[in-house]
XYZ file of C-alpha atoms in Angstrom:
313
model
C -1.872 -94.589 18.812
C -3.250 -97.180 16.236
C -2.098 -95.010 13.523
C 1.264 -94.947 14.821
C 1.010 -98.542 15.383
C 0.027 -99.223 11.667
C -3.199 -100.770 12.643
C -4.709 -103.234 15.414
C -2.058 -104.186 18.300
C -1.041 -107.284 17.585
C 1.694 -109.186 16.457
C 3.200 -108.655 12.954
C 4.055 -111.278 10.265
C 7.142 -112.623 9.928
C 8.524 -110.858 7.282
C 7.400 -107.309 8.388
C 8.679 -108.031 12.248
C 12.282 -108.578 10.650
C 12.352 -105.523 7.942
C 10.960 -103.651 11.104
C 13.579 -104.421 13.429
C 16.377 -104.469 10.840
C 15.455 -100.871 10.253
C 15.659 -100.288 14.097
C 19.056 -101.720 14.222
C 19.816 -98.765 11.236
C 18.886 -96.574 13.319
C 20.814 -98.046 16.456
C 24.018 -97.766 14.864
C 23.436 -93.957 14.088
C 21.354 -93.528 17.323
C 21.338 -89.594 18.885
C 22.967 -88.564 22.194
C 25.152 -91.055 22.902
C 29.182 -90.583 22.276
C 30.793 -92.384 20.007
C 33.147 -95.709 21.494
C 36.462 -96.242 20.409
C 34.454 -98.984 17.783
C 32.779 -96.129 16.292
C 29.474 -96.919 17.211
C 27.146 -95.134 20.031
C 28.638 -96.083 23.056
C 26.791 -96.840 26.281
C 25.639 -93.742 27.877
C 23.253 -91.438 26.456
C 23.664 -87.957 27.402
C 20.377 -86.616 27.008
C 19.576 -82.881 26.629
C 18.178 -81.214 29.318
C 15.225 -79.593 27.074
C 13.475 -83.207 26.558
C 10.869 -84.019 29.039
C 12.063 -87.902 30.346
C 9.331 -90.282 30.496
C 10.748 -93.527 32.647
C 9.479 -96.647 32.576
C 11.406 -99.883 33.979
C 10.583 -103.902 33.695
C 7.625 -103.952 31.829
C 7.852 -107.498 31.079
C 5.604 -108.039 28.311
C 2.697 -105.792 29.909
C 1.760 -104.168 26.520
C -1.485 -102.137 28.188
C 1.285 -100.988 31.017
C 3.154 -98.955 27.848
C 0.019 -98.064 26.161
C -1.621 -96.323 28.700
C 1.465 -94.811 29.557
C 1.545 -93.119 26.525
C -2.401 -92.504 26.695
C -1.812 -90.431 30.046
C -0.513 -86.441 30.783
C -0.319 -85.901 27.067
C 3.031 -87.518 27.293
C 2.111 -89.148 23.486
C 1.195 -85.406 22.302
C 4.532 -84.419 24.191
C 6.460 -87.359 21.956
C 4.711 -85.940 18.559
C 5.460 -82.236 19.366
C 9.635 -83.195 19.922
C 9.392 -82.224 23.729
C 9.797 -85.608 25.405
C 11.611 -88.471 25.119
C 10.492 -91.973 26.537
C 13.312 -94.254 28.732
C 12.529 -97.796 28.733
C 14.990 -99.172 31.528
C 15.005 -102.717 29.988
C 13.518 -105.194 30.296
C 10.872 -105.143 28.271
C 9.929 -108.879 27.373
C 9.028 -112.260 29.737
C 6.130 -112.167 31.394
C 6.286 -112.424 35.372
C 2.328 -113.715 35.993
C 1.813 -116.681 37.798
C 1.219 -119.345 34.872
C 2.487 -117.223 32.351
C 6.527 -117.308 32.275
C 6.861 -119.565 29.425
C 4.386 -117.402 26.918
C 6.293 -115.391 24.643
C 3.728 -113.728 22.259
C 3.322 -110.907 24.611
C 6.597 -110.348 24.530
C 6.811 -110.368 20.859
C 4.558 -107.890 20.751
C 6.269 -105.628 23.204
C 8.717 -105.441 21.369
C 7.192 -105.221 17.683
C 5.475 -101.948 19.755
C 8.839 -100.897 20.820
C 10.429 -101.281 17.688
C 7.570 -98.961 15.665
C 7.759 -96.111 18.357
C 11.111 -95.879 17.845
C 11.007 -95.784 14.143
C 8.309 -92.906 14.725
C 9.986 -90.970 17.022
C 13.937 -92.116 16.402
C 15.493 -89.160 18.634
C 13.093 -89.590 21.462
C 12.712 -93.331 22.113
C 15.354 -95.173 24.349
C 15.980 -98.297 25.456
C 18.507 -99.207 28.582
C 19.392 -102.376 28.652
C 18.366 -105.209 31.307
C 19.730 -108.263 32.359
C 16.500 -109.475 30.529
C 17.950 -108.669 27.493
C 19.402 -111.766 26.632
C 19.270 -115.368 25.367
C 21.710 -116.346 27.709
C 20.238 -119.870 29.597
C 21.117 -117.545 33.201
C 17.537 -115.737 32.681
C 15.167 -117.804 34.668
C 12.620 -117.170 36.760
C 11.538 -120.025 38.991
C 12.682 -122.612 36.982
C 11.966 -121.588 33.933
C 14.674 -120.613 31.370
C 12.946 -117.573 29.645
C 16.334 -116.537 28.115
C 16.394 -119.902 26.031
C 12.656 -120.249 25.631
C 12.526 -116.598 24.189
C 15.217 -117.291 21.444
C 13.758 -120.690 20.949
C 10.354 -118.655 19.804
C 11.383 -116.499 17.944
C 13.221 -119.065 15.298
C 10.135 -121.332 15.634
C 7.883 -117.803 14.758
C 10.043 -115.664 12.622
C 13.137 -117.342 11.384
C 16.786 -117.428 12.472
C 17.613 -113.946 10.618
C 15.154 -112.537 13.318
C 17.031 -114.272 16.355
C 20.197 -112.989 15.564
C 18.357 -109.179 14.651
C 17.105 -109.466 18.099
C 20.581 -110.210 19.115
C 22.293 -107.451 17.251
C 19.792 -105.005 18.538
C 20.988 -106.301 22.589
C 24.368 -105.643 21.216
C 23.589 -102.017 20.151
C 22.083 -100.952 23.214
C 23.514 -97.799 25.723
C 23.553 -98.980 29.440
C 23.219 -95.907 30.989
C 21.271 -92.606 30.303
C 21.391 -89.145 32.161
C 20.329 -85.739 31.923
C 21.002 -82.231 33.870
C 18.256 -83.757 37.027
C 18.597 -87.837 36.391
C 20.689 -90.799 35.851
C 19.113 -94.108 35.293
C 20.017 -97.082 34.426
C 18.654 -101.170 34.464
C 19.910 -102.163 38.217
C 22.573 -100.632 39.833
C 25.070 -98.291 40.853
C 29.012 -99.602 40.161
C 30.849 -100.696 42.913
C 34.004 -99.314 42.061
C 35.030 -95.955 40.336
C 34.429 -95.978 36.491
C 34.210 -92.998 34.570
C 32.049 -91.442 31.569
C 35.093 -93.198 28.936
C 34.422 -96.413 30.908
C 30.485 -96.130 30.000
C 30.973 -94.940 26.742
C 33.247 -98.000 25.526
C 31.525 -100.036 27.819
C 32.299 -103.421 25.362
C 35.852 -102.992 27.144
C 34.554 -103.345 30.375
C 32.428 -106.189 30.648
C 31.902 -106.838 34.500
C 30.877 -103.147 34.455
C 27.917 -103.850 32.385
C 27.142 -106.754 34.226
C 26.989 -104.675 37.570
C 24.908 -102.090 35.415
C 22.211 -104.604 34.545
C 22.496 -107.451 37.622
C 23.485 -106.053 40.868
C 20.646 -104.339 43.812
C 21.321 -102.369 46.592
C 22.981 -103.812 49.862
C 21.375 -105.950 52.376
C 23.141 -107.861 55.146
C 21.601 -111.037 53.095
C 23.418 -109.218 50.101
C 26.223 -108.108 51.205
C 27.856 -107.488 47.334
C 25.087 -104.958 46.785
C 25.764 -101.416 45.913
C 25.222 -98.369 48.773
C 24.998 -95.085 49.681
C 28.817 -94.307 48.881
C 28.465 -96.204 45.628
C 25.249 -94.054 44.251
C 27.042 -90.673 45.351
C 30.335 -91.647 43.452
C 28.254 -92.336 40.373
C 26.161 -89.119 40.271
C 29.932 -87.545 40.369
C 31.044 -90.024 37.820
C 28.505 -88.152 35.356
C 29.288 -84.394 36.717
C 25.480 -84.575 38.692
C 24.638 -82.515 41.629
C 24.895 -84.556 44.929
C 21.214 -85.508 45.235
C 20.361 -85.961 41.369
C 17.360 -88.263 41.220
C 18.912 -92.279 40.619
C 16.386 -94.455 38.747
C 16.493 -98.171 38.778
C 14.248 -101.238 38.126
C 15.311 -104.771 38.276
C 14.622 -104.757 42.108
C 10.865 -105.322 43.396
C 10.624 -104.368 47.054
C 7.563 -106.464 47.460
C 4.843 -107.903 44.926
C 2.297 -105.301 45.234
C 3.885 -101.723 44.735
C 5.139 -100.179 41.147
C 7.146 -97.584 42.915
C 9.477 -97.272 46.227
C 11.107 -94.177 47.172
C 14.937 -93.168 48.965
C 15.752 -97.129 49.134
C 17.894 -97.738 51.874
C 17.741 -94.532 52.908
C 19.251 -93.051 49.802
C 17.786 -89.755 49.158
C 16.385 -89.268 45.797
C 17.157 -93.038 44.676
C 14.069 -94.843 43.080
C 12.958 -98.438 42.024
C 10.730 -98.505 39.861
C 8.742 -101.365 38.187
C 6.013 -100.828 35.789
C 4.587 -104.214 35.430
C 2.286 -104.825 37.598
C -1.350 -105.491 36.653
C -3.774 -102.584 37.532
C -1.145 -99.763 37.894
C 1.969 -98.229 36.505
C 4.483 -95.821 37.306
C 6.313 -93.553 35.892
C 9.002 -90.774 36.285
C 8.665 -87.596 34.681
C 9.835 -83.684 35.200
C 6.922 -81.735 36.061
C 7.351 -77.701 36.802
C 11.401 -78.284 36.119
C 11.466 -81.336 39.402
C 11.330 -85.126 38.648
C 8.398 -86.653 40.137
C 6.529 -90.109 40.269
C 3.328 -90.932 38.690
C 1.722 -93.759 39.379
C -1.599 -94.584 36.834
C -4.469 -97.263 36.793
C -4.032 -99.521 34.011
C -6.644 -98.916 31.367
C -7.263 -102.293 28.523
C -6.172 -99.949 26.017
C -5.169 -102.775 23.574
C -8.695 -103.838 23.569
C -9.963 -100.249 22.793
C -7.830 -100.050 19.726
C -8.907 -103.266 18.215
C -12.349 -101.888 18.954
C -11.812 -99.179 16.521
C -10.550 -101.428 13.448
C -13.889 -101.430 11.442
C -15.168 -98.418 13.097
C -16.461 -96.437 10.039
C -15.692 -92.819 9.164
């Protein structure tokens, strides 16, 4: 991992952080299995193929040792190197949900500087869904504090305005929804109302759609907007899936302990999952041709690593 990481994990200089993610957005605009939109860029579903091993992950919020042990566990890094995986990020990604910590932003810069050099290494097997996270908008807060603003706010103060509006182009770029032959997934939620695959692929048509996509949760009496049942099955037809296709989500805790919940609501084979909590992560995966859940102790891998940096020969 620290040679694909160039080094110690930690945050890059200025000047590297924006040729790295300007190279990202490169590859963004040219970025494999997603149909083309009516703009002519990858649209907003990603149709991947069947023969790549998924590796999901949702809401890490700046938990870099989350990712990296991820990757450290099953061989899933090996399975990344070899072509035969591909790793879903379900957005998400950045602002820190500790108590105490919701206005620090360097983890979350170096989340993403992370991100950004896996999927330089492996350009046809890294994805990333987008979140409602996934924004400077001043709507992201999280009691009280405005982590959309405060996030662009750091990143002019640390790397320059070109870097602000690279992080902004790279939100722009992103699919909202990815499936395969045994999953769909996507940020939050099912769409209330019939769409179709057109609808997700020129998705910048369709704004309240990708609002649903990254915003909504499932139905409570207390919630009474929230997708259901009906609304999960019509989507798994939407994409041409098999009536009880595994549905992956994040977005929505179920309580502030767990990194996993099960059938939510009922809804067989519909999963929440949320891979920031500290001590444990989960994942999905396909294992033996089924999709299963993996849930893994969270190792200090980012210590490790630095560890190693004068290590000799």
């Amino acid at each position: 991992m620290r040679e694909i990481f160039g080094g110690p994990i930690e945050q890059l200089p200025a000047d590297e952080a924006l040729a790295l993610i300007e190279k990202v957005n490169e590859v963004m605009r040219q970025e494999a299995y997603r149909p083309h939109s009516d703009w002519g860029l990858p649209g907003g579903l990603v149709m991947l193929p069947g023969s790549l091993t998924p590796i999901l992950v949702a809401d890490l919020h700046a938990q870099v040792d989350n990712l990296l042990t991820v990757l450290s566990q099953n061989a899933f890094l090996d399975a990344l190197e070899d072509g035969s995986a591909a790793l879903i990020i379900l957005g998400d990604a950045v602002h820190c949900e500790e108590d105490g910590k919701l206005r620090e932003m360097d983890s979350s810069m170096l989340m993403m500087d992370l991100i950004f050099r896996l999927k330089l290494r492996f350009p046809q097997q890294v994805f990333y869904i987008r979140g409602n996270h996934d924004s400077f908008t001043e709507d992201i807060a999280k009691d009280g504090v405005p982590q959309g603003l405060l996030w662009a706010k750091e990143l002019i103060a640390r790397r320059g305005h070109a870097y602000r509006k690279a992080m902004e182009d790279f939100y722009r770029l992103l699919p909202f929804v990815v499936a395969s032959t045994d999953f769909v997934a996507c940020h939050a939620a099912a769409p209330k109302e019939d769409v179709s695959k057109e609808m997700l692929v020129n998705i910048h048509r369709h704004p309240g759609l990708a609002i649903e996509l990254v915003n909504n949760r499932h139905f409570l009496p207390s919630r009474p907007n929230g997708y259901t049942r009906g609304d999960v099955k019509r989507f798994r037809r939407t994409l041409d899936l098999q009536k009880h296709t595994t549905f992956i989500v994040g977005h929505t805790p179920m309580d502030s302990d767990s990194t996993l919940w099960l059938n939510i609501n009922g809804i067989k084979s519909h999963h929440v999952l949320y891979s920031a909590r500290v001590g444990q992560v989960a994942v999905f995966t396909r294992i033996g041709g089924v999709m299963v859940p993996l849930i893994y102790p969270v190792d200090a891998v980012t210590t490790l690593i630095k560890q190693l940096k004068d290590k000799p020969a």
